[in-house]
mmCIF file of C-alpha atoms and ligand atoms in Angstrom:
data_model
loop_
_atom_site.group_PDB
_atom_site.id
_atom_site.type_symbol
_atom_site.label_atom_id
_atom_site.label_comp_id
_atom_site.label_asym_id
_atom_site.label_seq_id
_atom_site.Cartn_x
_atom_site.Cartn_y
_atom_site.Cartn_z
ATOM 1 C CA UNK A 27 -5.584 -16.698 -26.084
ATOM 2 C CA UNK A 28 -3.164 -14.619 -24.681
ATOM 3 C CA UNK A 29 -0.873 -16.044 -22.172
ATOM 4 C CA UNK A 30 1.803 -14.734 -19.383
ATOM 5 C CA UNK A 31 4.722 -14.783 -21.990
ATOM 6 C CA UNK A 32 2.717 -12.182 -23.802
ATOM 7 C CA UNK A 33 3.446 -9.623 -21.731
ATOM 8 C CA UNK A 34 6.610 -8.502 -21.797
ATOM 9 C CA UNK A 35 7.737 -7.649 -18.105
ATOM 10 C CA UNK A 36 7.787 -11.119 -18.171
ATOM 11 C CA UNK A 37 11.456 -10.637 -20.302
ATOM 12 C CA UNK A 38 13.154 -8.804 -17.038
ATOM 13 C CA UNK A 39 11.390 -10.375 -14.363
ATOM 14 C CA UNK A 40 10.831 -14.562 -15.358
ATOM 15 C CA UNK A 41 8.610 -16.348 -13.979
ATOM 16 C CA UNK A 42 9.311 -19.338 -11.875
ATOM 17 C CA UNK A 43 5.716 -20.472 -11.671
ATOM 18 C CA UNK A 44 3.710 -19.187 -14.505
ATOM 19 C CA UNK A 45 0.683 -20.376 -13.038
ATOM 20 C CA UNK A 46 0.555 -18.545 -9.904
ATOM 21 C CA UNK A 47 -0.260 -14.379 -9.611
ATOM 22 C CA UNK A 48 2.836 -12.722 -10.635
ATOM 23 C CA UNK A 49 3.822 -9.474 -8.059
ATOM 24 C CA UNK A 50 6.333 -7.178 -9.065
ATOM 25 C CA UNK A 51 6.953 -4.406 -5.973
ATOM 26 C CA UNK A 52 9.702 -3.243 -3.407
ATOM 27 C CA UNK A 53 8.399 -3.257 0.227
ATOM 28 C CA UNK A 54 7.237 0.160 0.670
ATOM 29 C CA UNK A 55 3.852 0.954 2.320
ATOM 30 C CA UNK A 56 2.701 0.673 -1.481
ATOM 31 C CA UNK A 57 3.776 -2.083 -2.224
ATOM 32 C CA UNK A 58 3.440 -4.062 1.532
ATOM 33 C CA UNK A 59 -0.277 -3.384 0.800
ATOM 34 C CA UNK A 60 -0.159 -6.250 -2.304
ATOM 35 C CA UNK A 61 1.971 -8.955 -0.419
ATOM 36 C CA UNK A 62 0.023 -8.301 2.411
ATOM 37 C CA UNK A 63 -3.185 -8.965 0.873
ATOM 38 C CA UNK A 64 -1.784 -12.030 -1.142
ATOM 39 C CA UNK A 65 -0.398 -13.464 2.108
ATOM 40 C CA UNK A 66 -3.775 -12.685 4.182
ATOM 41 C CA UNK A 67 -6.034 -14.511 1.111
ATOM 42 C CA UNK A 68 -3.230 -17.373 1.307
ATOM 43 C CA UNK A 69 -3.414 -17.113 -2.798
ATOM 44 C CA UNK A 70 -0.512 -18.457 -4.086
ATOM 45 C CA UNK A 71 1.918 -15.527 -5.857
ATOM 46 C CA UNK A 72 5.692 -15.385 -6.883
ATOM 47 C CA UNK A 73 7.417 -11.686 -6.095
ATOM 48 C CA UNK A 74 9.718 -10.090 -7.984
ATOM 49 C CA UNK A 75 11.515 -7.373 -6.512
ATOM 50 C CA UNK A 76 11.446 -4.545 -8.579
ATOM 51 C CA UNK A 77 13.200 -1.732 -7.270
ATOM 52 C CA UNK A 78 12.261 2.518 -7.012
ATOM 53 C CA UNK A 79 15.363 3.004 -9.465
ATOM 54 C CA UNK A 80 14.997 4.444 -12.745
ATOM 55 C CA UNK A 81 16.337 0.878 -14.094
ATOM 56 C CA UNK A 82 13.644 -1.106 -12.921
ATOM 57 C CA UNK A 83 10.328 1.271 -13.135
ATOM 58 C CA UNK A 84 11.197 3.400 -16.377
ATOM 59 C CA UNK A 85 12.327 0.196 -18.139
ATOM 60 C CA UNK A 86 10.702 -0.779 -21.101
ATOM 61 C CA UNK A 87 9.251 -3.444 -19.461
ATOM 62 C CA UNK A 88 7.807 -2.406 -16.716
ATOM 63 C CA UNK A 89 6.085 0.338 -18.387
ATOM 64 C CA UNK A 90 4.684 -2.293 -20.646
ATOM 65 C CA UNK A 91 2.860 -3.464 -17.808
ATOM 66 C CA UNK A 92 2.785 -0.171 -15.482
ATOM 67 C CA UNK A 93 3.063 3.122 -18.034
ATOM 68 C CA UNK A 94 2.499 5.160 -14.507
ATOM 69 C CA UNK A 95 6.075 3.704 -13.421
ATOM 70 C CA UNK A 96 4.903 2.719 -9.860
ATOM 71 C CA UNK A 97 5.032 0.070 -7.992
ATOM 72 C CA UNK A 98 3.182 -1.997 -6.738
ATOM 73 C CA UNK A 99 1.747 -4.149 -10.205
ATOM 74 C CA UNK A 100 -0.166 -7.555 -10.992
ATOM 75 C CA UNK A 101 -0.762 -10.129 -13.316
ATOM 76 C CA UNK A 102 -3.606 -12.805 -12.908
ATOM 77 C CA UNK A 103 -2.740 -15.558 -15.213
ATOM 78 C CA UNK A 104 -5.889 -16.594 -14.271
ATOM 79 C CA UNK A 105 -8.177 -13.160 -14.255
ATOM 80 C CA UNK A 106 -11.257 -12.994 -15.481
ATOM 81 C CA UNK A 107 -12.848 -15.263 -18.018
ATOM 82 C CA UNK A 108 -9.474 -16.939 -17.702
ATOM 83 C CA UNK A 109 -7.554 -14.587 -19.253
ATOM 84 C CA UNK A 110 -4.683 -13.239 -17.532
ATOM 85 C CA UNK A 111 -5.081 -9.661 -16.231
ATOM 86 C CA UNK A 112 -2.213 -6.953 -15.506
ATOM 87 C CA UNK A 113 -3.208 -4.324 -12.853
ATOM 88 C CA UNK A 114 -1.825 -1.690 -10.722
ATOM 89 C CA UNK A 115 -2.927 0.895 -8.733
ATOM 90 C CA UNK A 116 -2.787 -0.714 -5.112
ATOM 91 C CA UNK A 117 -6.234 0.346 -4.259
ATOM 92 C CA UNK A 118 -7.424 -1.592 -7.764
ATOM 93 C CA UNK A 119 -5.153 -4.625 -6.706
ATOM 94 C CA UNK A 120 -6.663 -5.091 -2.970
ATOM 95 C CA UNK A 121 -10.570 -4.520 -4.663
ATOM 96 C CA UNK A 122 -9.784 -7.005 -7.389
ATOM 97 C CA UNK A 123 -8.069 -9.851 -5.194
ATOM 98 C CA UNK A 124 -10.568 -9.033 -2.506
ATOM 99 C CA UNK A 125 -13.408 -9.934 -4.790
ATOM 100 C CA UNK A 126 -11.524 -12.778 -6.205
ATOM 101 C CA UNK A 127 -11.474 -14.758 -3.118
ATOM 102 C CA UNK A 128 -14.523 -13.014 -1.493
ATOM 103 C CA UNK A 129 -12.506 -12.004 2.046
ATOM 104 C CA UNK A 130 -11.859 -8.548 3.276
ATOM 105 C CA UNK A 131 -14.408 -6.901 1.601
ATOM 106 C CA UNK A 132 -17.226 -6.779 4.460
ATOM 107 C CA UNK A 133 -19.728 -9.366 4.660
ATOM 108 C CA UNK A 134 -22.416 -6.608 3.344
ATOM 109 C CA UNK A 135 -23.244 -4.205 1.379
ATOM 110 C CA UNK A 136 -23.118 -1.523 3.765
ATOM 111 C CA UNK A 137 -19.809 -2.808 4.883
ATOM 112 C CA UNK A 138 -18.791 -2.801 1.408
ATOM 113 C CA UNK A 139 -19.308 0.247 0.463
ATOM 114 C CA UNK A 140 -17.533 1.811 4.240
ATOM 115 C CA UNK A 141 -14.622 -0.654 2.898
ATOM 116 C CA UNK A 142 -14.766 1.470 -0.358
ATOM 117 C CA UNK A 143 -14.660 4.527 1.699
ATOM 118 C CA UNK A 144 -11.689 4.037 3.826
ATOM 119 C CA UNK A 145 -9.546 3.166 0.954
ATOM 120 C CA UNK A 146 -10.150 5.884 -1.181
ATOM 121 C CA UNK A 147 -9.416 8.197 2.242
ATOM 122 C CA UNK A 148 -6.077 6.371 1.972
ATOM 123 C CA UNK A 149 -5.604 6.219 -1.643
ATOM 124 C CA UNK A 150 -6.693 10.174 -1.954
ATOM 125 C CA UNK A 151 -6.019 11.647 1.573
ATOM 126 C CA UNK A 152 -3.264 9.591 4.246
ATOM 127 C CA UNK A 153 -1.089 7.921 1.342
ATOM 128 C CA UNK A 154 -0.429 11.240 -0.616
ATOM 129 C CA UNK A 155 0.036 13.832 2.010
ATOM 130 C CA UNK A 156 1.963 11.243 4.591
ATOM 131 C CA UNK A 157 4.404 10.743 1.049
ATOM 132 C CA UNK A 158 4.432 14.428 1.099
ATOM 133 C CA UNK A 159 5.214 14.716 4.602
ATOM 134 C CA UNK A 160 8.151 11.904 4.051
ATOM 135 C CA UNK A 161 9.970 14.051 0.616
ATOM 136 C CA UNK A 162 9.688 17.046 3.128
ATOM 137 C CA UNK A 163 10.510 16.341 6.452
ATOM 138 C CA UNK A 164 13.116 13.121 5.894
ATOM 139 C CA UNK A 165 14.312 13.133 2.037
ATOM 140 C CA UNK A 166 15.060 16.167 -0.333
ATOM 141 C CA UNK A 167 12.393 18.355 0.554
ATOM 142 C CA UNK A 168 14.044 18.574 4.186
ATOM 143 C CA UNK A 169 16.863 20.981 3.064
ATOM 144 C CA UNK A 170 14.774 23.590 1.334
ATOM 145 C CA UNK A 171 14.873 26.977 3.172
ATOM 146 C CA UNK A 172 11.475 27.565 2.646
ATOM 147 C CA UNK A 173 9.601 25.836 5.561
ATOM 148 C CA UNK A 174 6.362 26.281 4.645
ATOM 149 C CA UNK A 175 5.495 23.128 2.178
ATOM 150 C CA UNK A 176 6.975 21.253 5.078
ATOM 151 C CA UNK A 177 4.670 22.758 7.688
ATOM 152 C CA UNK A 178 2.056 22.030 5.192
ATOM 153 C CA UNK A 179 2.202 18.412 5.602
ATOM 154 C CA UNK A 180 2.746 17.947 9.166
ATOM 155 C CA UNK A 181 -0.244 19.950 9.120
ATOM 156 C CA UNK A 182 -2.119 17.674 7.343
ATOM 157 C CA UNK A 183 -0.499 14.182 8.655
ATOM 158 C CA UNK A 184 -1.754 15.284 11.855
ATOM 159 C CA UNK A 185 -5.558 16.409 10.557
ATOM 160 C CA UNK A 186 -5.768 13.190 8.993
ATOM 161 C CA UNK A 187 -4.543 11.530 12.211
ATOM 162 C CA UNK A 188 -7.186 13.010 14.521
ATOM 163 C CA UNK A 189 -10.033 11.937 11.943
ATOM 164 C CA UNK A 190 -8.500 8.048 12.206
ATOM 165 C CA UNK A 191 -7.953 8.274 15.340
ATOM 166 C CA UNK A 192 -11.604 9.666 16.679
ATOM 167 C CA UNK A 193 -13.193 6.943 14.247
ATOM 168 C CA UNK A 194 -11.371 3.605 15.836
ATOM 169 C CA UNK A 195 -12.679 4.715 19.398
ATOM 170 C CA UNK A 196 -14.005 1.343 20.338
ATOM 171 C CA UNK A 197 -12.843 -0.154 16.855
ATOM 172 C CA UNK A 198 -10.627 -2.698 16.484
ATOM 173 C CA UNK A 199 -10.536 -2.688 12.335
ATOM 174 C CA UNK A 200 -11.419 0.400 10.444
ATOM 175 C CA UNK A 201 -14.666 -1.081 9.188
ATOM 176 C CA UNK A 202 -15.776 -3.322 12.401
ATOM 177 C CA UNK A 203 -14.213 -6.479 10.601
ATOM 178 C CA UNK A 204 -10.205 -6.721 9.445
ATOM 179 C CA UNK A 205 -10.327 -5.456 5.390
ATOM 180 C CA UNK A 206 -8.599 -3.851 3.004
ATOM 181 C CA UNK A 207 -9.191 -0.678 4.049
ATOM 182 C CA UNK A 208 -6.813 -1.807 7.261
ATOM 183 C CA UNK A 209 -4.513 -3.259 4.023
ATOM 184 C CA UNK A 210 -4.439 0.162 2.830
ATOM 185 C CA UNK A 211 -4.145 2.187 5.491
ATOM 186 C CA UNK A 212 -1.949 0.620 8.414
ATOM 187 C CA UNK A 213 1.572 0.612 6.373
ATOM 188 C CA UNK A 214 1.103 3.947 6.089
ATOM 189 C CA UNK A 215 0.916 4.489 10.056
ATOM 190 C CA UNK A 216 3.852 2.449 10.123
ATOM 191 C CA UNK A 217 5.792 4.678 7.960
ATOM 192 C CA UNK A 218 5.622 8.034 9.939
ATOM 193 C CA UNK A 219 8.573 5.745 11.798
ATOM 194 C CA UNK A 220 10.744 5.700 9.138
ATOM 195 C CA UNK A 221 10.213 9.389 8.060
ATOM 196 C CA UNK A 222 11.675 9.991 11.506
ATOM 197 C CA UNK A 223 8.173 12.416 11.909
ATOM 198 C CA UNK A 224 6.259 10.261 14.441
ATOM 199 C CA UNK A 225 7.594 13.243 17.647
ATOM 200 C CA UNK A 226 6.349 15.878 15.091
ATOM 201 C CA UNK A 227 2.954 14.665 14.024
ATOM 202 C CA UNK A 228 2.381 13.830 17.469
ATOM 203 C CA UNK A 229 1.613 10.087 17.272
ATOM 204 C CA UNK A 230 2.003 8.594 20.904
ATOM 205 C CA UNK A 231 -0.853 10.983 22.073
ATOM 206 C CA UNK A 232 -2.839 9.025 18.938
ATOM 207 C CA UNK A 233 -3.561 5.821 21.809
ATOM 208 C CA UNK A 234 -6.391 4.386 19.750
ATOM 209 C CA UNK A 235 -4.124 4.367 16.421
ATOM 210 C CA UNK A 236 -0.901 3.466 18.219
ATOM 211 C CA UNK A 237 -2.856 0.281 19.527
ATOM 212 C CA UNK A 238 -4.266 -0.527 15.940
ATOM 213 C CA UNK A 239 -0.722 -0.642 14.888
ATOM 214 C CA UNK A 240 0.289 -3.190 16.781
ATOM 215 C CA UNK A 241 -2.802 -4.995 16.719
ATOM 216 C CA UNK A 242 -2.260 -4.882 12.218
ATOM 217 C CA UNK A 243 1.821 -5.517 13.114
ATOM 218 C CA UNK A 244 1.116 -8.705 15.229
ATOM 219 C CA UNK A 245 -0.615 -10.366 12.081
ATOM 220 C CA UNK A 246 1.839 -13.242 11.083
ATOM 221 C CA UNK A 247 0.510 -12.575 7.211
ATOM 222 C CA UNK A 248 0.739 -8.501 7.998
ATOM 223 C CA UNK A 249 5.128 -9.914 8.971
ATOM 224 C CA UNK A 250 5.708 -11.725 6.159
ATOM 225 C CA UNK A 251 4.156 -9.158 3.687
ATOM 226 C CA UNK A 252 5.995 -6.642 4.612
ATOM 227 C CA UNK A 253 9.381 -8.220 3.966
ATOM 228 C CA UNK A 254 7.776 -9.902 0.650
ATOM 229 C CA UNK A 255 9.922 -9.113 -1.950
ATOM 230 C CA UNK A 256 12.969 -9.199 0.087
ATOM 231 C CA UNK A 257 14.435 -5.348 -0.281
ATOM 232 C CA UNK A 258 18.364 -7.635 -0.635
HETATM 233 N N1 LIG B 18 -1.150 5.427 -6.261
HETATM 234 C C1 LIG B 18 -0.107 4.460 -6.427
HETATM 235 C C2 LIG B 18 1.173 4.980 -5.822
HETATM 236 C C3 LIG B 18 2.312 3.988 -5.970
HETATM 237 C C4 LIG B 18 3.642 4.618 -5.598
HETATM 238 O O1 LIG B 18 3.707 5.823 -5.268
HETATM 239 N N2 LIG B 18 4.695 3.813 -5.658
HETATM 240 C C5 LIG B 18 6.027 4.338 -5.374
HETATM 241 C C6 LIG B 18 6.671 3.560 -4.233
HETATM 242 S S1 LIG B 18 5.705 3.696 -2.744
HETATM 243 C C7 LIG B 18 6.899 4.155 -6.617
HETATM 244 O O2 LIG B 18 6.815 3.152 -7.271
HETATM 245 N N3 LIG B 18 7.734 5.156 -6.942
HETATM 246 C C8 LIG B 18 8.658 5.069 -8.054
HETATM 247 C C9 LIG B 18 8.662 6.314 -8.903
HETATM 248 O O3 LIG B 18 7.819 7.196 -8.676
HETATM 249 O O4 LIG B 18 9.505 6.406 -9.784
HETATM 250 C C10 LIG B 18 -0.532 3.141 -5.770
HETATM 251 O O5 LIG B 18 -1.171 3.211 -4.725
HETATM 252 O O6 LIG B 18 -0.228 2.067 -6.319
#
């Protein structure tokens, strides 16, 4: 049977409760979306702070568990069957500890599947293009010459904005009830502040969105995720 001390991330980052889900991330809207979830299903989890530095992701070790070098990652000592499970891919993570515990997943099928829906529009659409938006408006990208990948994304951010923002007219979670889909999707709002690019995408004329913010922001598990691992 294979056990935690079989993987070998386990070498860099110990465990100090073997029994308990193991999360190795750095509190970016990636990785916020794991602690979050772990803190809203009140399953009991250890973090290890694993930061975006070559020494940490491209180690040996973490690619043992991660060969996509990304944070956020998993293990279950008690997954399936049992067994412990490693998993990343934050979308994967949220579906898997959502149907672990049976909470923010919709209490339907039909809410399922919408739950489905509005995570893969963040996975595929609002995550990508608002990381985009981030490497060329605040980081690197900024100082090319060429304006017109910027422009792109700004485009985009703000496309994706409107579609957000018409749906939660007279919603107060994506889906009707609080899920994973508002896991996935409301660190990402968030971040347009730290890009600097909330003035360019227009966000304050986004009321419905800028209200669902704080409505996701005032959740005391939503606080502590999203300083869980501690960046010091
Ligand atoms: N699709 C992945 C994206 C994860 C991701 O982009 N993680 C970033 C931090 S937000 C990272 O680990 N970057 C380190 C690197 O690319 O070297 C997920 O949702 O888990």
């Amino acid at each position: 049977m294979t056990t935690l001390a079989d993987f070998p991330i386990t070498q860099k980052w110990p465990p100090a409760n073997p029994d308990v889900i193991q999360l190795y991330a750095f509190p970016t809207p990636n990785g916020v979306k794991a602690s979050i979830m772990l803190e809203e299903t009140g399953l009991p989890y250890e973090a290890h702070k694993v930061t975006l530095a070559d020494a940490d992701v491209k180690s040996a070790e973490f690619l043992s568990l991660n060969p996509n070098n990304k944070i956020p990652a998993i293990i279950d000592p008690d997954g399936p069957g049992g067994e412990p499970l490693g998993l990343w891919e934050s979308g994967a993570i949220l579906i898997y500890l959502a149907e672990k515990t049976g909470k923010f997943m919709g209490d339907s099928p039909t809410q399922k599947y919408a739950t489905h829906q509005w995570l893969m529009f963040q996975m595929g659409g609002v995550g990508p293009m608002f990381g985009q938006l981030g490497f060329f408006y605040k980081f690197a990208g900024s100082e090319y010459e060429d304006k017109r990948p910027q422009q792109r994304y700004i485009n985009e951010a703000k496309r994706l904005l409107a579609v957000l923002e018409k749906h939660m007219e007279g919603h107060d979670w994506v889906t009707g009830a609080y899920s994973i889909a508002d896991i996935a999707i409301a660190p990402w709002l968030r971040a347009l502040d730290f890009y600097g690019a909330r003035d360019v995408v227009g966000w304050g004329n986004h009321k419905n969105l800028v209200a669902y913010l704080d409505r996701f922001l005032d959740r005391p598990a939503v606080q502590k995720g999203l300083v869980t691992p501690s960046r010091d």
